[in-house]
Amino acid sequence: MEEKELQSELASIRSIMERSSKFISLSGLSGILAGIYALIGAYVAYEILGEDATHVMVRSRMPVDTNAPVTGIFHNDGNIFDMIAIRLAIIALIVLIASVTTAILLSTRQAKRKGQSMWGSVSRSLLFHMAVPLIAGGAFILILLLRRHYGIVSPASLMFYGIALVSASNFTFADVKYLGLCEILLGLIAACVPGYGLLFWAIGFGALHIIYGARIYLKYDK
Amino acid sequence: MKIAFDKLDKAFENRVRLQIMSVLAANERYDFNSLKELLGITDGNLASHLKGLEKEEYITVHKSFLGRKPNTNYEATEKGKKAFKDHLDALEQLIKQQKLG
């Protein structure tokens, strides 16, 4: 056996070990696009909240305190507040659906190019490990939303998303783990600084996704 | 140099067998269909190589049913993992020697 042959033998072993245990077809471009959708969504949400944005957000983040001075918005129109919440939920849902669809489409294309199965044992493990924290977190947030703890949405969604990424990261690029850790950290900070939910949400789902997507794109997409 | 060549495992002379062991070294278990898709070879080809590795006691077979579909999983034995590691070490050794020589 020649040296080149030996090298290629080792290279093929390495590649097959990686392809068999990691989903390497995640598309970086879809990360960038998801970040852009999130930023657009956050901007629209900000517009809906209007000039009272900070005001409303602060109010929403305060625990119900009967001694607190009650402002007009909160006092007179719980209904207006609910309507805003519903509109925000719809925006979040649109961003989510657009991001997931983009990720599936672009990763399928990437999987074809890399000769990896889009629906194989690896991608199934990846999805399962991602789905458990996401569904648990989603249900948790929904329950708190129904009880009108609006302030929980931003930190909790960042944290659960981060946990989902870390848990799924064993089955794909290590970069995903670091993205997850950043989201968890950001969620914790958001929980400490009430009133800036939308801002942290935009950083976590917008800016971080764009940075991570660009990194993946430059490192692996080509 | 001849000594290192002797250390290469005969069972891994075939590329497919070496690839199967690579997959089972990186994953606790792997099922037949995923293996087939990953390596891009035919049922018969894969089955015969799996049989060969089984005969060497390098892998064990787990048969079960997913609904009505039979699902066959493979797992590397301790003996198989050691053999794979030794084989890789030998390959590495060979490369080192050739670089020096």
Short mmCIF file of C-alpha atoms in Angstrom, two decimals:
data_model
loop_
_atom_site.label_atom_id
_atom_site.label_comp_id
_atom_site.label_asym_id
_atom_site.label_seq_id
_atom_site.Cartn_x
_atom_site.Cartn_y
_atom_site.Cartn_z
CA MET A 1 0.00 0.00 0.00
CA GLU A 2 1.28 3.40 -0.97
CA GLU A 3 1.23 6.34 1.38
CA LYS A 4 -1.47 8.06 -0.64
CA GLU A 5 -3.62 4.98 -0.47
CA LEU A 6 -3.19 4.80 3.29
CA GLN A 7 -4.07 8.45 3.65
CA SER A 8 -7.19 8.04 1.56
CA GLU A 9 -8.14 5.01 3.60
CA LEU A 10 -7.93 7.03 6.81
CA ALA A 11 -9.76 9.95 5.21
CA SER A 12 -12.59 7.70 4.11
CA ILE A 13 -12.88 6.23 7.62
CA ARG A 14 -13.04 9.69 9.12
CA SER A 15 -15.63 10.90 6.63
CA ILE A 16 -17.85 7.87 7.08
CA MET A 17 -17.70 8.14 10.87
CA GLU A 18 -18.76 11.75 10.62
CA ARG A 19 -21.47 11.22 8.04
CA SER A 20 -22.89 8.27 9.98
CA SER A 21 -23.20 10.09 13.26
CA LYS A 22 -23.67 13.75 12.40
CA PHE A 23 -26.13 15.60 10.25
CA ILE A 24 -23.67 17.74 8.31
CA SER A 25 -26.20 19.12 5.85
CA LEU A 26 -27.56 21.92 8.02
CA SER A 27 -27.63 24.94 5.79
CA GLY A 28 -25.84 28.06 6.95
CA LEU A 29 -27.81 30.18 4.53
CA SER A 30 -31.06 29.14 6.20
CA GLY A 31 -29.61 30.34 9.52
CA ILE A 32 -28.90 33.75 8.03
CA LEU A 33 -32.40 33.95 6.51
CA ALA A 34 -34.04 32.85 9.78
CA GLY A 35 -32.18 35.66 11.53
CA ILE A 36 -33.42 38.17 8.97
CA TYR A 37 -37.02 36.95 9.32
CA ALA A 38 -36.71 37.31 13.09
CA LEU A 39 -35.39 40.86 12.79
CA ILE A 40 -38.24 41.81 10.44
CA GLY A 41 -40.70 40.19 12.84
CA ALA A 42 -39.22 42.05 15.78
CA TYR A 43 -39.45 45.33 13.85
CA VAL A 44 -43.11 44.76 12.98
CA ALA A 45 -43.81 43.85 16.60
CA TYR A 46 -42.10 47.03 17.70
CA GLU A 47 -44.29 49.05 15.34
CA ILE A 48 -47.42 47.37 16.66
CA LEU A 49 -46.43 48.20 20.18
CA GLY A 50 -46.02 51.72 18.93
CA GLU A 51 -44.39 54.50 20.77
CA ASP A 52 -45.64 52.99 23.96
CA ALA A 53 -43.45 49.99 23.34
CA THR A 54 -41.23 50.27 26.34
CA HIS A 55 -44.14 51.35 28.42
CA VAL A 56 -46.28 48.37 27.47
CA MET A 57 -43.43 45.95 27.76
CA VAL A 58 -42.56 47.19 31.20
CA ARG A 59 -46.13 46.93 32.34
CA SER A 60 -46.46 43.47 30.96
CA ARG A 61 -43.40 42.35 32.76
CA MET A 62 -44.47 43.48 36.15
CA PRO A 63 -46.10 41.00 38.47
CA VAL A 64 -49.64 41.94 39.32
CA ASP A 65 -49.18 44.34 42.14
CA THR A 66 -52.27 45.97 43.48
CA ASN A 67 -50.28 48.78 45.02
CA ALA A 68 -48.63 49.79 41.80
CA PRO A 69 -49.97 52.89 40.11
CA VAL A 70 -52.26 51.64 37.39
CA THR A 71 -51.78 53.15 33.98
CA GLY A 72 -54.51 53.74 31.43
CA ILE A 73 -53.63 50.93 29.10
CA PHE A 74 -53.49 48.35 31.74
CA HIS A 75 -56.46 49.48 33.71
CA ASN A 76 -59.13 50.30 31.20
CA ASP A 77 -58.45 47.86 28.47
CA GLY A 78 -57.25 44.42 29.31
CA ASN A 79 -58.82 43.61 25.95
CA ILE A 80 -56.54 45.89 23.98
CA PHE A 81 -53.66 44.27 25.70
CA ASP A 82 -54.88 40.79 24.78
CA MET A 83 -55.33 41.87 21.18
CA ILE A 84 -51.76 43.11 21.05
CA ALA A 85 -50.63 39.82 22.53
CA ILE A 86 -52.52 37.88 19.87
CA ARG A 87 -51.06 39.96 17.06
CA LEU A 88 -47.57 39.44 18.47
CA ALA A 89 -48.21 35.71 18.71
CA ILE A 90 -49.26 35.65 15.04
CA ILE A 91 -46.05 37.43 14.02
CA ALA A 92 -43.99 34.97 16.05
CA LEU A 93 -45.82 32.08 14.41
CA ILE A 94 -45.21 33.45 10.89
CA VAL A 95 -41.49 33.92 11.65
CA LEU A 96 -41.32 30.38 13.03
CA ILE A 97 -43.05 28.79 10.04
CA ALA A 98 -40.97 30.78 7.52
CA SER A 99 -37.72 29.83 9.30
CA VAL A 100 -38.54 26.12 9.58
CA THR A 101 -39.67 25.95 5.94
CA THR A 102 -36.51 27.69 4.75
CA ALA A 103 -34.34 25.40 6.89
CA ILE A 104 -36.01 22.26 5.52
CA LEU A 105 -35.82 23.40 1.89
CA LEU A 106 -32.19 24.54 2.00
CA SER A 107 -31.00 21.60 4.08
CA THR A 108 -32.66 19.16 1.70
CA ARG A 109 -30.75 20.77 -1.14
CA GLN A 110 -27.55 20.59 0.90
CA ALA A 111 -28.18 16.94 1.85
CA LYS A 112 -28.51 16.06 -1.82
CA ARG A 113 -25.23 17.75 -2.56
CA LYS A 114 -23.40 16.03 0.29
CA GLY A 115 -24.99 12.66 -0.43
CA GLN A 116 -26.59 12.45 2.98
CA SER A 117 -30.08 11.26 3.66
CA MET A 118 -32.46 14.02 4.76
CA TRP A 119 -34.59 11.54 6.67
CA GLY A 120 -32.08 9.04 8.03
CA SER A 121 -31.26 7.77 11.49
CA VAL A 122 -29.05 10.81 12.16
CA SER A 123 -31.54 13.50 11.22
CA ARG A 124 -34.22 11.63 13.18
CA SER A 125 -32.04 11.64 16.32
CA LEU A 126 -31.31 15.31 15.74
CA LEU A 127 -35.00 16.19 15.49
CA PHE A 128 -35.96 14.07 18.49
CA HIS A 129 -33.36 15.64 20.75
CA MET A 130 -34.43 19.06 19.57
CA ALA A 131 -38.17 18.40 19.84
CA VAL A 132 -38.23 17.34 23.48
CA PRO A 133 -37.06 20.66 25.00
CA LEU A 134 -38.92 22.66 22.34
CA ILE A 135 -42.29 21.01 22.95
CA ALA A 136 -41.83 21.09 26.72
CA GLY A 137 -40.83 24.76 26.56
CA GLY A 138 -43.58 25.65 24.11
CA ALA A 139 -46.24 24.10 26.34
CA PHE A 140 -44.76 25.78 29.41
CA ILE A 141 -44.81 29.20 27.74
CA LEU A 142 -48.34 28.67 26.45
CA ILE A 143 -49.60 27.81 29.93
CA LEU A 144 -47.98 30.93 31.41
CA LEU A 145 -49.33 33.04 28.53
CA LEU A 146 -52.85 31.85 29.28
CA ARG A 147 -52.28 32.99 32.82
CA ARG A 148 -51.11 36.33 31.40
CA HIS A 149 -47.50 36.13 32.48
CA TYR A 150 -46.43 37.82 29.24
CA GLY A 151 -43.01 38.69 30.55
CA ILE A 152 -41.98 35.06 30.59
CA VAL A 153 -42.15 34.63 26.80
CA SER A 154 -38.87 36.15 25.76
CA PRO A 155 -36.51 34.68 28.39
CA ALA A 156 -38.24 31.30 28.41
CA SER A 157 -38.28 30.91 24.62
CA LEU A 158 -34.58 31.83 24.43
CA MET A 159 -33.69 29.41 27.20
CA PHE A 160 -35.67 26.45 25.92
CA TYR A 161 -34.45 27.04 22.38
CA GLY A 162 -30.89 27.12 23.68
CA ILE A 163 -31.39 23.89 25.61
CA ALA A 164 -32.87 22.28 22.49
CA LEU A 165 -29.81 23.30 20.45
CA VAL A 166 -27.35 21.99 23.02
CA SER A 167 -29.23 18.72 23.29
CA ALA A 168 -29.31 18.31 19.49
CA SER A 169 -25.72 19.41 18.97
CA ASN A 170 -24.31 15.91 19.45
CA PHE A 171 -25.79 15.05 16.09
CA THR A 172 -24.46 17.95 14.05
CA PHE A 173 -21.76 20.64 13.93
CA ALA A 174 -20.24 21.60 17.27
CA ASP A 175 -21.04 25.23 16.42
CA VAL A 176 -24.68 24.50 17.22
CA LYS A 177 -23.71 23.81 20.82
CA TYR A 178 -22.13 27.25 21.19
CA LEU A 179 -25.15 28.91 19.62
CA GLY A 180 -27.29 27.05 22.18
CA LEU A 181 -25.13 28.16 25.10
CA CYS A 182 -25.33 31.78 23.92
CA GLU A 183 -29.13 31.56 23.70
CA ILE A 184 -29.35 30.14 27.23
CA LEU A 185 -27.11 32.89 28.57
CA LEU A 186 -29.13 35.53 26.75
CA GLY A 187 -32.36 34.06 28.15
CA LEU A 188 -31.00 34.31 31.67
CA ILE A 189 -29.94 37.92 31.12
CA ALA A 190 -33.37 38.69 29.66
CA ALA A 191 -34.94 37.26 32.79
CA CYS A 192 -32.81 39.60 34.91
CA VAL A 193 -33.67 42.70 32.87
CA PRO A 194 -37.44 42.81 32.54
CA GLY A 195 -38.92 45.21 30.01
CA TYR A 196 -36.54 44.49 27.18
CA GLY A 197 -38.01 41.19 26.05
CA LEU A 198 -38.35 42.25 22.42
CA LEU A 199 -34.77 43.50 22.30
CA PHE A 200 -33.34 40.26 23.69
CA TRP A 201 -35.61 38.28 21.42
CA ALA A 202 -34.27 40.20 18.42
CA ILE A 203 -30.67 39.63 19.52
CA GLY A 204 -31.19 35.91 20.23
CA PHE A 205 -33.27 34.91 17.24
CA GLY A 206 -32.09 37.60 14.86
CA ALA A 207 -28.50 38.66 15.36
CA LEU A 208 -27.18 35.35 16.78
CA HIS A 209 -28.77 33.37 13.94
CA ILE A 210 -27.17 35.63 11.35
CA ILE A 211 -23.73 35.30 12.97
CA TYR A 212 -24.08 31.54 13.39
CA GLY A 213 -25.49 31.10 9.87
CA ALA A 214 -22.64 33.07 8.33
CA ARG A 215 -20.13 30.96 10.25
CA ILE A 216 -21.68 27.68 9.10
CA TYR A 217 -21.99 29.01 5.57
CA LEU A 218 -18.32 29.98 5.36
CA LYS A 219 -17.10 26.83 7.10
CA TYR A 220 -19.20 24.05 5.60
CA ASP A 221 -21.67 25.17 2.92
CA LYS A 222 -19.31 25.20 0.01
CA MET B 1 8.05 -2.27 7.79
CA LYS B 2 6.77 -5.78 7.24
CA ILE B 3 5.87 -6.06 10.90
CA ALA B 4 3.39 -3.19 10.68
CA PHE B 5 1.74 -4.71 7.63
CA ASP B 6 1.20 -7.89 9.59
CA LYS B 7 -0.64 -5.94 12.22
CA LEU B 8 -3.30 -4.87 9.74
CA ASP B 9 -6.41 -6.91 10.35
CA LYS B 10 -7.23 -9.31 7.54
CA ALA B 11 -10.93 -8.92 8.29
CA PHE B 12 -10.66 -5.26 7.31
CA GLU B 13 -8.85 -5.83 4.06
CA ASN B 14 -12.14 -5.26 2.35
CA ARG B 15 -13.14 -1.62 2.22
CA VAL B 16 -16.82 -2.21 2.95
CA ARG B 17 -16.01 -4.13 6.14
CA LEU B 18 -13.75 -1.37 7.33
CA GLN B 19 -16.47 1.18 6.58
CA ILE B 20 -19.07 -0.85 8.49
CA MET B 21 -16.76 -1.00 11.50
CA SER B 22 -16.16 2.76 11.25
CA VAL B 23 -19.89 3.39 11.43
CA LEU B 24 -20.32 1.05 14.38
CA ALA B 25 -17.38 2.63 16.16
CA ALA B 26 -18.98 6.07 15.89
CA ASN B 27 -22.52 4.94 16.71
CA GLU B 28 -23.81 2.68 19.44
CA ARG B 29 -26.15 0.92 17.01
CA TYR B 30 -26.96 1.23 13.35
CA ASP B 31 -29.74 -0.37 11.36
CA PHE B 32 -29.43 -2.24 8.11
CA ASN B 33 -31.26 0.23 5.89
CA SER B 34 -29.40 3.31 7.14
CA LEU B 35 -26.15 1.44 6.68
CA LYS B 36 -27.11 0.50 3.14
CA GLU B 37 -28.03 4.08 2.29
CA LEU B 38 -24.87 5.50 3.84
CA LEU B 39 -22.49 3.14 2.08
CA GLY B 40 -24.47 3.09 -1.17
CA ILE B 41 -24.21 -0.64 -1.76
CA THR B 42 -26.71 -3.41 -2.51
CA ASP B 43 -28.60 -5.50 0.05
CA GLY B 44 -26.75 -8.67 -0.86
CA ASN B 45 -23.33 -7.08 -0.77
CA LEU B 46 -23.93 -5.48 2.61
CA ALA B 47 -25.48 -8.64 4.07
CA SER B 48 -22.53 -10.80 3.09
CA HIS B 49 -20.02 -8.42 4.64
CA LEU B 50 -22.10 -8.16 7.81
CA LYS B 51 -22.15 -11.97 7.97
CA GLY B 52 -18.38 -11.99 7.65
CA LEU B 53 -17.93 -9.55 10.51
CA GLU B 54 -20.42 -11.48 12.58
CA LYS B 55 -18.42 -14.66 12.04
CA GLU B 56 -15.32 -12.89 13.35
CA GLU B 57 -17.42 -11.94 16.39
CA TYR B 58 -16.71 -8.28 15.67
CA ILE B 59 -20.38 -7.34 15.61
CA THR B 60 -23.62 -8.58 17.13
CA VAL B 61 -27.05 -8.53 15.56
CA HIS B 62 -30.25 -7.34 17.20
CA LYS B 63 -33.47 -8.23 15.44
CA SER B 64 -36.72 -6.57 16.33
CA PHE B 65 -39.94 -5.35 14.77
CA LEU B 66 -41.02 -1.79 14.13
CA GLY B 67 -44.73 -2.32 13.75
CA ARG B 68 -44.76 -5.09 11.19
CA LYS B 69 -41.47 -4.23 9.54
CA PRO B 70 -38.47 -6.23 10.64
CA ASN B 71 -35.72 -3.97 11.91
CA THR B 72 -32.18 -5.28 12.17
CA ASN B 73 -29.64 -3.39 14.22
CA TYR B 74 -25.94 -3.98 14.47
CA GLU B 75 -23.58 -3.26 17.30
CA ALA B 76 -19.80 -3.59 17.58
CA THR B 77 -18.53 -6.06 20.20
CA GLU B 78 -15.65 -5.26 22.52
CA LYS B 79 -13.50 -7.56 20.42
CA GLY B 80 -14.57 -5.72 17.28
CA LYS B 81 -13.85 -2.29 18.76
CA LYS B 82 -10.40 -3.41 19.85
CA ALA B 83 -9.65 -4.91 16.45
CA PHE B 84 -10.76 -1.68 14.75
CA LYS B 85 -8.59 0.42 17.02
CA ASP B 86 -5.57 -1.81 16.49
CA HIS B 87 -6.12 -1.64 12.75
CA LEU B 88 -6.20 2.15 12.83
CA ASP B 89 -3.07 2.23 14.98
CA ALA B 90 -1.34 -0.01 12.45
CA LEU B 91 -2.40 2.25 9.58
CA GLU B 92 -1.06 5.25 11.44
CA GLN B 93 2.18 3.42 12.14
CA LEU B 94 2.57 2.60 8.48
CA ILE B 95 2.11 6.19 7.44
CA LYS B 96 4.68 7.33 9.98
CA GLN B 97 7.19 4.77 8.78
CA GLN B 98 6.73 5.69 5.15
CA LYS B 99 7.20 9.33 5.96
CA LEU B 100 10.47 8.56 7.71
CA GLY B 101 11.59 6.17 4.98
#
